[in-house]
Coordinates of C-alpha atoms in Angstrom, one line a residue:
Chain A
M234 CA 115.1 89.0 147.6
T235 CA 118.5 88.4 149.0
R236 CA 120.1 91.0 151.2
L237 CA 123.7 92.2 150.8
S238 CA 125.6 92.3 154.0
V239 CA 127.2 95.7 154.8
P240 CA 130.9 95.3 155.6
K241 CA 131.7 97.5 158.5
T242 CA 134.7 99.9 158.7
Y243 CA 135.9 99.9 162.2
K244 CA 137.2 103.3 163.4
L245 CA 139.5 104.4 166.2
Y246 CA 138.3 105.3 169.7
I247 CA 139.8 108.6 170.9
G248 CA 138.4 111.0 173.5
G249 CA 135.1 109.2 173.6
A250 CA 134.6 109.6 169.9
F251 CA 135.1 107.3 167.0
P252 CA 137.2 109.1 164.5
R253 CA 138.8 107.7 161.3
S254 CA 142.5 107.7 161.3
E255 CA 143.9 111.2 160.6
S256 CA 146.0 109.6 157.8
G257 CA 142.9 108.2 156.2
R258 CA 144.5 104.7 156.1
T259 CA 142.7 101.5 156.7
Y260 CA 143.7 97.9 156.5
P261 CA 141.7 94.8 155.7
V262 CA 141.0 92.4 158.6
T263 CA 140.9 88.8 157.6
G264 CA 139.8 85.6 159.3
P265 CA 141.9 82.5 160.0
K266 CA 141.4 81.2 156.4
G267 CA 142.3 84.6 154.9
E268 CA 138.6 85.5 154.2
F269 CA 137.8 89.2 154.3
L270 CA 136.0 90.4 157.4
A271 CA 136.1 94.2 157.6
H272 CA 138.3 97.2 157.3
A273 CA 139.9 98.7 160.3
A274 CA 141.5 102.1 160.7
S275 CA 145.3 102.2 160.7
A276 CA 146.3 104.7 163.3
S277 CA 149.1 107.2 162.6
R278 CA 151.6 109.2 164.6
K279 CA 149.0 112.1 164.8
D280 CA 146.3 109.7 166.0
S281 CA 148.6 108.6 168.9
R282 CA 149.3 112.3 169.7
D283 CA 145.5 113.0 169.7
A284 CA 144.9 110.0 172.0
V285 CA 147.6 111.2 174.5
V286 CA 146.0 114.7 174.5
A287 CA 142.6 113.1 175.2
A288 CA 144.0 110.9 177.9
R289 CA 145.8 113.7 179.6
A290 CA 142.7 115.8 179.6
A291 CA 140.5 113.0 181.0
Q292 CA 142.9 111.8 183.7
P293 CA 142.4 114.4 186.4
G294 CA 138.7 114.0 186.3
W295 CA 138.9 110.2 186.4
V296 CA 141.3 110.1 189.4
G297 CA 139.2 112.7 191.0
A298 CA 136.2 110.4 191.0
S299 CA 135.8 108.5 194.2
A300 CA 137.3 105.0 194.2
Y301 CA 133.8 103.6 194.8
N302 CA 132.6 105.4 191.7
R303 CA 135.4 104.1 189.6
G304 CA 134.6 100.6 190.8
Q305 CA 130.9 101.1 189.8
V306 CA 131.9 102.2 186.3
L307 CA 134.1 99.1 185.9
Y308 CA 131.2 96.9 187.1
R309 CA 129.0 98.6 184.5
I310 CA 131.5 97.8 181.8
A311 CA 131.2 94.2 182.8
E312 CA 127.4 94.4 182.6
M313 CA 127.4 96.0 179.2
L314 CA 129.9 93.4 178.0
E315 CA 127.7 90.6 179.3
G316 CA 124.7 92.0 177.4
R317 CA 126.7 91.9 174.1
A318 CA 128.4 88.5 174.8
Q319 CA 126.9 87.0 171.7
Q320 CA 128.4 89.6 169.4
F321 CA 131.8 89.3 171.0
T322 CA 131.7 85.5 170.7
D323 CA 130.9 85.8 167.0
E324 CA 133.7 88.3 166.4
I325 CA 136.3 86.2 168.1
L326 CA 135.2 83.2 166.1
A327 CA 135.4 85.2 162.9
Q328 CA 138.8 86.6 163.6
R329 CA 140.4 83.6 165.3
G330 CA 138.3 80.5 164.3
G331 CA 138.4 77.6 166.6
R332 CA 135.5 76.2 168.7
R333 CA 132.5 78.3 169.7
T334 CA 132.8 77.1 173.3
L335 CA 136.3 78.5 173.5
A336 CA 135.3 81.8 172.1
A337 CA 132.4 82.0 174.5
A338 CA 134.8 81.1 177.4
E339 CA 137.1 84.0 176.4
V340 CA 134.2 86.5 176.6
E341 CA 133.2 85.1 180.0
S342 CA 136.8 85.5 181.2
A343 CA 136.9 89.0 179.9
I344 CA 133.7 89.8 181.8
D345 CA 135.1 88.2 185.0
A346 CA 138.3 90.2 184.6
W347 CA 136.4 93.5 184.6
V348 CA 134.5 92.4 187.7
W349 CA 137.7 91.2 189.4
Y350 CA 139.5 94.5 188.8
A351 CA 136.4 96.6 189.6
G352 CA 136.4 95.1 193.1
W353 CA 139.9 96.4 193.7
A354 CA 139.0 100.0 192.9
D355 CA 138.3 100.9 196.5
K356 CA 140.5 98.3 198.1
Y357 CA 143.9 98.3 196.4
A358 CA 145.1 101.4 198.2
Q359 CA 144.4 99.8 201.6
V360 CA 146.3 96.6 200.6
A361 CA 149.2 98.4 198.8
G362 CA 149.4 101.4 201.1
N363 CA 151.0 101.4 204.5
A364 CA 151.4 103.2 207.8
N365 CA 155.2 103.1 208.1
P366 CA 157.1 102.4 211.3
V367 CA 159.4 105.3 211.9
A368 CA 161.7 106.2 214.8
G369 CA 160.5 109.6 215.7
P370 CA 157.7 111.7 217.1
Y371 CA 155.7 111.5 213.9
F372 CA 154.4 108.9 211.5
T373 CA 154.3 108.5 207.8
L374 CA 151.6 107.0 205.5
S375 CA 152.4 105.6 202.1
T376 CA 149.6 105.4 199.5
P377 CA 149.8 104.4 195.8
E378 CA 148.6 107.0 193.4
P379 CA 148.0 106.5 189.6
T380 CA 151.0 107.3 187.4
G381 CA 149.0 109.4 184.9
V382 CA 148.8 108.6 181.2
V383 CA 149.7 105.0 180.4
A384 CA 150.4 103.7 176.9
V385 CA 149.7 100.0 176.5
V386 CA 150.6 97.6 173.8
A387 CA 147.9 94.9 174.1
P388 CA 148.8 91.2 173.8
Q389 CA 148.9 90.5 170.0
D390 CA 147.7 86.9 170.2
S391 CA 144.5 87.5 172.1
A392 CA 141.4 89.0 170.6
L393 CA 139.6 90.4 173.6
L394 CA 140.8 89.0 176.9
G395 CA 144.4 90.2 176.5
L396 CA 143.2 93.8 175.9
V397 CA 140.9 93.7 178.9
C398 CA 143.6 92.3 181.1
V399 CA 146.0 95.2 180.4
V400 CA 143.4 98.0 180.3
A401 CA 141.3 97.2 183.3
P402 CA 144.2 97.2 185.9
A403 CA 145.6 100.4 184.4
I404 CA 142.4 102.4 184.8
V405 CA 141.2 101.0 188.1
S406 CA 143.6 103.2 190.0
G407 CA 142.7 106.3 188.0
N408 CA 145.2 106.2 185.1
A409 CA 144.1 107.2 181.6
V410 CA 145.1 104.7 178.9
V411 CA 146.1 104.8 175.3
A412 CA 145.9 101.2 174.1
V413 CA 147.3 99.8 170.9
A414 CA 145.1 96.8 170.1
A415 CA 146.1 93.5 168.6
E416 CA 146.8 94.2 165.0
S417 CA 145.1 91.0 163.8
A418 CA 142.0 91.4 166.0
P419 CA 140.9 95.0 165.8
L420 CA 137.2 94.1 165.6
S421 CA 136.9 92.9 169.2
A422 CA 138.9 95.9 170.4
I423 CA 136.7 98.5 168.7
S424 CA 133.5 96.6 169.8
L425 CA 134.9 96.8 173.3
A426 CA 135.3 100.6 172.7
E427 CA 131.6 100.7 171.9
V428 CA 131.0 99.0 175.2
L429 CA 133.2 101.5 177.0
A430 CA 131.5 104.5 175.3
T431 CA 128.2 103.4 176.7
S432 CA 129.3 102.5 180.2
D433 CA 129.6 105.9 182.0
L434 CA 133.4 105.8 181.5
P435 CA 134.4 109.4 181.0
P436 CA 135.5 110.1 177.4
G437 CA 139.3 109.9 177.0
V438 CA 140.0 107.6 180.0
V439 CA 140.4 104.7 177.5
N440 CA 141.6 105.4 174.0
I441 CA 142.0 102.5 171.6
L442 CA 144.2 102.6 168.5
T443 CA 144.2 99.9 165.8
G444 CA 146.9 99.4 163.3
A445 CA 150.5 98.3 163.3
P446 CA 152.0 98.5 166.8
A447 CA 155.5 98.8 165.2
Q448 CA 154.4 102.1 163.7
I449 CA 152.4 103.5 166.6
A450 CA 154.4 102.4 169.7
P451 CA 157.6 104.3 169.0
W452 CA 155.7 107.6 169.1
L453 CA 154.0 106.7 172.3
A454 CA 157.2 105.5 173.9
S455 CA 159.1 108.7 173.2
H456 CA 156.1 111.0 174.1
A457 CA 157.1 113.1 177.0
D458 CA 153.5 113.4 178.2
V459 CA 153.1 109.6 178.6
N460 CA 154.0 108.6 182.2
A461 CA 154.1 104.8 181.9
L462 CA 154.5 102.4 179.1
D463 CA 153.1 98.9 179.4
L464 CA 154.8 96.7 176.7
T465 CA 153.0 93.5 177.7
G466 CA 152.1 92.7 174.1
A467 CA 155.3 94.1 172.5
G468 CA 157.3 91.0 172.6
S469 CA 157.6 90.8 168.8
L470 CA 158.5 94.4 168.4
E471 CA 162.0 96.1 168.9
W472 CA 160.9 96.6 172.5
V473 CA 164.4 97.4 173.8
D474 CA 164.4 100.5 171.5
L475 CA 161.0 101.4 172.9
E476 CA 162.4 101.1 176.4
V477 CA 165.3 103.3 175.6
A478 CA 163.0 105.9 174.0
A479 CA 160.8 105.8 177.1
A480 CA 163.8 106.3 179.4
E481 CA 164.7 109.5 177.6
T482 CA 161.6 111.1 179.1
L483 CA 161.6 109.2 182.4
T484 CA 158.7 107.0 181.5
R485 CA 157.9 104.0 183.7
V486 CA 158.2 100.8 181.6
R487 CA 156.7 97.4 182.0
R488 CA 158.4 94.8 179.9
P489 CA 156.8 92.3 177.5
E490 CA 155.3 89.1 178.7
P491 CA 154.0 86.2 176.7
G492 CA 150.3 85.2 176.5
V493 CA 147.4 86.7 178.3
P494 CA 148.5 88.3 181.6
P495 CA 146.9 86.8 184.7
L496 CA 144.7 88.8 187.0
T497 CA 147.0 90.2 189.8
L498 CA 147.1 93.1 192.2
E499 CA 150.7 93.7 191.0
R500 CA 149.4 94.8 187.6
I501 CA 147.5 97.6 189.4
T502 CA 150.3 98.7 191.6
A503 CA 152.9 98.5 188.9
L504 CA 151.2 101.6 187.3
T505 CA 151.1 103.6 190.4
E506 CA 153.6 105.8 192.3
V507 CA 153.9 105.7 196.0
K508 CA 153.2 108.9 197.8
T509 CA 154.4 109.2 201.4
V510 CA 153.0 111.8 203.7
W511 CA 154.4 112.8 207.1
H512 CA 152.2 113.6 210.1
P513 CA 153.2 114.7 213.6
K514 CA 152.1 112.5 216.5
S515 CA 149.8 113.9 219.1
T516 CA 151.7 114.8 222.3
R517 CA 149.0 113.3 224.4
Chain B
M31 CA 119.5 165.1 167.6
T32 CA 120.0 167.7 164.9
D33 CA 122.0 169.8 167.3
S34 CA 124.4 167.1 168.3
T35 CA 125.2 166.3 164.7
Q36 CA 126.7 169.7 164.2
I37 CA 129.0 169.5 167.2
A38 CA 132.6 169.8 166.2
L39 CA 134.7 166.8 167.2
A40 CA 138.3 166.8 168.3
P41 CA 140.4 167.6 165.2
A42 CA 142.3 164.3 164.9
E43 CA 144.8 164.6 162.1
R44 CA 143.6 161.6 160.1
A45 CA 140.0 162.6 160.3
V46 CA 140.7 166.1 159.2
R47 CA 142.6 164.7 156.2
L48 CA 139.9 162.3 155.2
L49 CA 136.7 164.2 156.1
G50 CA 138.2 167.6 155.3
G51 CA 137.6 170.8 157.1
D52 CA 135.6 170.6 160.3
V53 CA 135.2 167.2 161.7
T54 CA 131.6 167.0 162.8
E55 CA 129.6 164.1 164.1
A56 CA 127.5 164.3 160.9
A57 CA 130.5 164.0 158.7
L58 CA 131.8 161.1 160.8
R59 CA 128.5 159.3 160.7
L60 CA 128.2 159.9 156.9
Q61 CA 131.6 158.3 156.5
L62 CA 131.0 155.3 158.8
E63 CA 127.5 154.6 157.6
G64 CA 128.6 155.0 154.0
L65 CA 131.0 152.1 154.3
P66 CA 130.0 149.2 152.2
G67 CA 128.3 146.3 154.1
V68 CA 130.3 143.2 154.9
D69 CA 129.7 140.0 152.9
G70 CA 129.6 137.8 156.0
V71 CA 129.3 134.5 154.2
G72 CA 132.1 135.4 151.9
L73 CA 134.3 136.6 154.8
E74 CA 133.8 133.3 156.7
Q75 CA 134.4 131.3 153.5
R76 CA 137.6 133.2 152.9
A77 CA 138.7 132.7 156.5
A78 CA 138.0 129.0 156.3
A79 CA 139.9 128.7 153.1
L80 CA 142.9 130.4 154.6
S81 CA 142.7 127.9 157.5
T82 CA 143.3 125.0 155.2
R83 CA 147.0 125.8 154.4
S84 CA 149.4 123.1 155.4
V85 CA 152.5 124.6 157.0
K86 CA 155.3 122.1 157.5
E87 CA 158.9 121.7 158.7
A88 CA 161.1 124.7 157.9
S89 CA 158.2 127.0 157.3
K90 CA 156.5 125.8 160.5
R91 CA 159.7 126.4 162.4
A92 CA 159.9 129.9 161.1
A93 CA 156.2 130.4 161.8
L94 CA 156.6 129.3 165.5
D95 CA 159.5 131.7 166.0
A96 CA 157.5 134.5 164.4
I97 CA 154.5 133.8 166.6
I98 CA 156.7 134.1 169.7
G99 CA 158.2 137.4 168.4
L100 CA 154.6 138.7 167.8
T101 CA 153.1 137.7 171.1
D102 CA 151.9 140.1 173.8
L103 CA 152.3 137.8 176.8
T104 CA 149.3 138.7 178.9
T105 CA 148.1 138.4 182.5
L106 CA 144.9 140.3 183.2
E107 CA 143.5 138.6 186.3
G108 CA 142.0 140.1 189.4
A109 CA 144.4 137.9 191.3
D110 CA 147.6 139.3 189.7
T111 CA 150.5 139.9 192.0
P112 CA 153.9 141.5 191.6
G113 CA 155.3 138.0 191.8
R114 CA 153.1 136.8 189.0
V115 CA 154.1 139.7 186.8
R116 CA 157.8 139.1 187.6
S117 CA 157.5 135.4 186.5
L118 CA 155.6 136.6 183.4
A119 CA 158.4 138.9 182.6
A120 CA 160.9 136.1 183.1
R121 CA 159.0 133.9 180.6
A122 CA 158.7 136.8 178.2
V123 CA 162.5 137.2 178.0
R124 CA 163.2 133.5 177.9
P125 CA 160.1 131.6 176.8
D126 CA 162.0 128.3 176.8
P127 CA 164.9 128.1 179.3
S128 CA 165.9 124.8 177.9
D129 CA 166.6 126.3 174.5
P130 CA 168.5 129.6 174.3
S131 CA 167.7 130.1 170.6
T132 CA 164.0 130.8 171.5
P133 CA 163.3 134.5 170.7
P134 CA 161.8 136.8 173.4
V135 CA 158.1 137.8 173.0
A136 CA 157.2 141.3 171.7
A137 CA 155.7 142.7 174.9
V138 CA 154.1 141.8 178.2
C139 CA 150.6 143.1 178.8
V140 CA 149.5 143.9 182.3
Y141 CA 147.1 146.1 184.3
G142 CA 148.3 149.6 184.8
D143 CA 149.2 149.2 188.5
M144 CA 151.5 146.3 187.6
V145 CA 153.6 148.3 185.1
P146 CA 156.3 149.3 187.6
Y147 CA 156.9 145.7 188.6
A148 CA 157.1 144.7 184.9
V149 CA 159.6 147.6 184.3
D150 CA 161.8 146.4 187.2
A151 CA 161.7 142.8 186.2
L152 CA 162.6 143.5 182.6
K153 CA 165.3 145.9 183.6
A154 CA 166.8 143.3 185.9
A155 CA 166.7 140.8 183.0
G156 CA 168.5 143.2 180.8
A157 CA 165.6 143.2 178.4
R158 CA 164.7 146.8 178.6
G159 CA 166.5 148.7 175.8
D160 CA 165.9 152.5 176.1
G161 CA 166.8 153.1 172.5
T162 CA 163.4 152.7 171.1
R163 CA 161.4 154.4 173.8
G164 CA 159.8 157.6 172.7
E165 CA 160.2 156.6 169.1
G166 CA 156.6 155.5 168.7
D167 CA 155.2 158.0 166.4
G168 CA 152.1 156.1 165.5
A169 CA 151.4 154.7 162.1
R170 CA 154.2 155.4 159.7
G171 CA 154.2 155.7 156.0
E172 CA 156.5 153.7 153.7
G173 CA 159.9 152.6 154.9
A174 CA 161.6 151.2 157.9
P175 CA 160.0 147.8 157.8
G176 CA 161.6 145.1 159.9
D177 CA 162.8 147.5 162.6
G178 CA 161.0 145.1 165.0
A179 CA 164.0 142.9 164.6
R180 CA 166.3 145.6 165.8
R181 CA 163.9 146.6 168.6
A182 CA 165.7 146.3 171.9
G183 CA 164.1 144.1 174.5
V184 CA 160.5 143.4 175.5
R185 CA 158.0 146.2 175.6
I186 CA 155.4 146.8 178.3
A187 CA 151.7 147.2 177.3
A188 CA 149.2 148.3 179.9
V189 CA 145.4 148.0 179.6
A190 CA 143.7 151.2 180.6
T191 CA 140.4 153.2 180.4
A192 CA 138.5 151.1 182.9
F193 CA 139.4 147.8 181.2
P194 CA 137.6 145.6 180.4
S195 CA 134.2 147.2 180.6
G196 CA 135.1 150.8 179.8
R197 CA 132.5 152.0 182.2
A198 CA 134.0 154.9 184.0
S199 CA 133.9 158.7 183.6
M200 CA 136.2 160.4 181.1
G201 CA 138.4 161.9 183.9
V202 CA 139.0 158.5 185.5
K203 CA 139.8 156.9 182.1
L204 CA 142.4 159.6 181.2
A205 CA 143.9 159.4 184.7
D206 CA 144.2 155.6 184.2
V207 CA 146.1 156.2 181.0
R208 CA 148.4 158.9 182.3
D209 CA 149.2 156.8 185.3
A210 CA 150.3 153.8 183.2
V211 CA 152.3 156.0 180.8
A212 CA 154.1 157.7 183.7
A213 CA 154.9 154.3 185.2
G214 CA 156.7 153.4 182.0
A215 CA 154.2 151.7 179.7
D216 CA 155.3 151.7 176.1
E217 CA 151.9 150.8 174.8
I218 CA 148.3 151.5 176.0
D219 CA 145.5 149.1 175.2
M220 CA 142.3 151.1 175.6
V221 CA 138.7 149.8 175.3
I222 CA 136.1 151.8 173.5
D223 CA 132.7 152.6 175.0
R224 CA 130.7 149.9 173.3
G225 CA 127.5 151.3 174.8
A226 CA 128.0 154.6 173.1
F227 CA 129.1 153.0 169.8
L228 CA 126.1 150.7 169.7
S229 CA 123.7 153.6 170.5
G230 CA 125.1 155.3 167.5
R231 CA 127.0 158.0 169.4
F232 CA 130.1 157.7 167.2
G233 CA 131.3 161.2 168.1
E234 CA 131.5 160.4 171.7
V235 CA 133.6 157.3 171.0
F236 CA 135.7 159.3 168.6
D237 CA 136.4 162.1 171.1
E238 CA 137.3 159.6 173.7
I239 CA 139.9 157.9 171.5
V240 CA 141.4 161.2 170.6
A241 CA 141.6 162.3 174.2
V242 CA 143.3 159.0 175.2
A243 CA 145.7 159.3 172.3
E244 CA 146.6 162.7 173.7
A245 CA 147.0 161.3 177.2
C246 CA 149.6 158.8 175.8
R247 CA 152.1 161.6 175.4
R248 CA 155.1 161.3 177.6
R249 CA 156.8 164.3 179.3
D250 CA 159.9 163.7 177.2
G251 CA 157.9 164.3 174.0
G252 CA 157.5 160.6 173.0
R253 CA 154.3 158.8 172.8
A254 CA 153.0 155.5 174.0
H255 CA 151.6 153.4 171.2
L256 CA 147.8 153.3 171.4
K257 CA 145.9 150.0 170.8
V258 CA 142.2 150.4 170.6
I259 CA 140.2 147.4 171.7
L260 CA 136.9 147.1 169.8
E261 CA 135.5 144.2 171.8
T262 CA 134.1 142.6 168.6
G263 CA 132.2 140.0 170.7
E264 CA 129.9 142.8 171.8
L265 CA 129.6 144.6 168.5
A266 CA 127.1 142.0 167.1
T267 CA 127.6 142.5 163.4
Y268 CA 130.5 142.5 160.9
D269 CA 129.3 145.8 159.7
N270 CA 129.8 147.3 163.2
V271 CA 133.3 145.8 163.4
R272 CA 134.2 147.5 160.1
R273 CA 132.7 150.8 161.3
A274 CA 134.5 150.6 164.7
S275 CA 137.8 149.8 162.9
W276 CA 137.5 152.9 160.7
L277 CA 136.4 155.0 163.7
A278 CA 139.4 153.9 165.7
I279 CA 141.8 154.5 162.9
L280 CA 140.4 157.9 162.1
A281 CA 140.7 158.9 165.7
G282 CA 144.4 158.1 165.8
A283 CA 144.8 154.4 166.8
D284 CA 148.2 152.8 166.1
F285 CA 146.7 149.4 166.5
I286 CA 143.2 148.0 166.4
K287 CA 142.7 145.1 168.7
T288 CA 139.8 142.6 168.6
S289 CA 138.9 141.9 172.2
T290 CA 139.6 142.2 175.9
G291 CA 139.7 138.4 176.3
K292 CA 136.9 138.8 178.9
V293 CA 134.0 138.4 176.5
S294 CA 133.1 135.4 174.5
P295 CA 133.5 135.2 171.5
A296 CA 137.0 136.8 171.6
A297 CA 139.2 136.9 168.6
T298 CA 138.0 134.9 165.6
L299 CA 139.7 134.5 162.3
P300 CA 136.8 136.1 160.2
V301 CA 136.8 139.2 162.5
T302 CA 140.5 139.5 162.4
L303 CA 140.5 139.1 158.6
L304 CA 137.9 141.8 158.4
M305 CA 140.0 144.2 160.5
L306 CA 143.1 143.3 158.3
E307 CA 141.0 144.3 155.3
V308 CA 140.2 147.7 156.8
V309 CA 143.9 148.2 157.5
R310 CA 144.7 147.2 153.9
D311 CA 142.2 149.7 152.6
W312 CA 143.6 152.4 154.9
R313 CA 147.0 151.7 153.5
R314 CA 145.8 152.0 150.0
L315 CA 144.0 155.2 150.8
T316 CA 146.7 157.0 152.8
G317 CA 149.9 154.9 152.7
E318 CA 149.8 154.7 156.5
R319 CA 150.3 151.3 158.2
I320 CA 148.1 150.4 161.1
G321 CA 148.6 147.4 163.3
V322 CA 146.1 144.6 164.2
K323 CA 146.0 142.6 167.3
P324 CA 143.8 139.6 167.7
A325 CA 143.5 138.8 171.4
G326 CA 141.8 136.1 173.5
G327 CA 140.9 132.6 172.6
I328 CA 144.0 131.8 170.5
R329 CA 145.5 128.9 172.4
S330 CA 147.3 126.7 170.0
A331 CA 150.2 127.2 167.6
K332 CA 148.1 125.7 164.8
E333 CA 145.5 128.3 165.3
A334 CA 148.1 131.1 165.4
I335 CA 149.7 129.9 162.2
R336 CA 146.3 130.4 160.5
Y337 CA 146.3 134.0 161.6
L338 CA 149.8 134.4 160.1
V339 CA 148.6 133.1 156.8
A340 CA 145.6 135.5 156.9
V341 CA 148.0 138.4 157.6
A342 CA 150.4 137.5 154.8
E343 CA 147.6 136.9 152.3
T344 CA 145.6 140.1 153.2
V345 CA 148.1 142.9 154.0
G346 CA 151.4 141.2 153.0
E347 CA 154.3 139.7 154.8
E348 CA 155.7 143.0 155.9
W349 CA 152.9 143.1 158.4
L350 CA 154.5 140.1 160.2
D351 CA 156.4 142.5 162.4
P352 CA 155.8 143.3 166.1
E353 CA 155.1 147.0 165.1
L354 CA 152.2 145.9 163.0
F355 CA 150.8 142.6 164.2
R356 CA 150.5 141.1 167.7
F357 CA 148.8 138.2 169.4
G358 CA 147.3 138.9 172.7
A359 CA 147.6 135.6 174.5
S360 CA 148.6 133.9 177.7
S361 CA 148.5 130.1 177.1
L362 CA 149.5 130.3 173.4
L363 CA 153.1 130.7 174.3
S364 CA 153.2 127.3 176.1
D365 CA 151.8 125.5 173.1
V366 CA 154.3 127.2 170.7
V367 CA 157.1 126.2 173.0
L368 CA 155.8 122.6 173.1
Q369 CA 155.8 122.6 169.3
R370 CA 159.3 124.0 169.1
Q371 CA 160.5 121.3 171.5
R372 CA 158.8 118.7 169.4
M373 CA 160.5 119.9 166.3
R374 CA 163.9 120.1 168.0
S375 CA 163.8 116.8 169.8
G376 CA 161.8 114.7 167.3
H377 CA 159.4 113.4 170.0
Y378 CA 156.3 114.9 171.5
S379 CA 156.7 117.0 174.5
G380 CA 154.4 117.4 177.5
A381 CA 153.1 120.1 179.8
D382 CA 155.6 119.1 182.4
Y383 CA 158.3 120.6 180.2
V384 CA 157.1 124.1 179.8
A385 CA 156.5 126.9 182.4
I386 CA 153.2 127.0 184.1
D387 CA 151.2 130.1 183.0

């Protein structure tokens, strides 16, 4: 007896749960030759609002966890991803085509990216922070602190690695993220969400929306409760308008860049704010 | 037991009218226990159905303003200070300083000892019209709806009678009430003795409400409005909620209020709906209009709009008046202001743009 395959409907990832889009909309995901793969949820304005609410609720707890603990959670994500490498490779192949070795290499790079950023969790503050030289009977210390809720438009031409390379540096310092995944590759994004959901990452720290970035991003850009906007993958959108909308509510903006962003410390510190504290010197 | 049932209760006007002649514990018990039972499943089904209404754009805008105008902005913490009450009063008068078109709330609700600070703060803000003081003559018959709109300023409600437990001797409770009224409270939120009610000592509860209503009289002849808190979270059954509502109305309540906010569950839509039905029935029976105040646990504008729908569908839109319906809430106002900002600006607002509770 032949067995019919069950086409999966991929849902959103908001607040640690996997809801359907509030709008009820889905869109078909196709492979490189136009063959049908699955349905994915098409996130709406209200889904983006719900995701920001979830991120805002999760952020204080996440930044309150010790840096060591955050690092351990990120390592664990890498472990879980490693365990499901086969599935991710298959999904990348299905969505993008190409050679199997290249797809496997992308999954390996994604795992490595998690590990690389996990290592920075309890180190970036020492490198990016400073004891400042001041002329006076006191000293000041500057330390980077997470910005808060970060909205991210993931690189649109990468199935998995691009998303990992924008989400990992944002959460390592204690931000909570609302990520808009690549429209053409939502399967890898939601499978990554399944990994995150089982990796001790507190619910709401990462929220993943699938659908058209052109529809979702404007609501995130103008949202007053979003503290930073990472437009890395928004190069093909009207990103200047997004930047203008973000400026209205004093949102920090990172402009688009092509391709998959490299692993850099700068990506972590770009989504932090410097806090400087003053301390009197001992008189003896 | 047989002796106590013949004891005459305080001759509250409404009870005399309804029960006729001497108001005795036996007559009261007969009335309350003769009430039909509540269809709990049907009630919850009805409440759920009313929750599904979609309220958009212009209607939503009107609903948000209505919610603000119906709110008793509340702070009932052990850690309350005069400063906190002053900042509460400032928020009550101007809920959203970035938008002058935001209406003021109906009242501030504080502990009795904080009333003088609320009076001073509201006077200083020019939100304390003396025109309506002393006018509160309890439930009124037909006529004069909408006078809430002409009502000058923000009122002051004080919780009394050993809030929230209600566990104190009668003398202490009455002193608590007189103290708050003398300090300038326009409204008194009293708690019933749930222990007595649940033990079936209805007469005791009745007499207590009558005595508190009497203590609400001011020297100048006016009367502070009396809201009776049933604490539905402790009453266990819908039938008890219906009985307690009738009991409070018979004893002279101007408002029946769900909860203190200190017990979970606090206000729920089914319980509020049930109380609204009692008020509707009382209106049909006597023509008098009694207010309802759900309090505690209503935190979002969306939830509050469901209550507005329930009110309009059960007792009619005329009840959407601060004289007849109130929300007891502290964090609700922030969410309503956020939603107003969202509707005004077209983009989502954040907690950084509203006052901290």
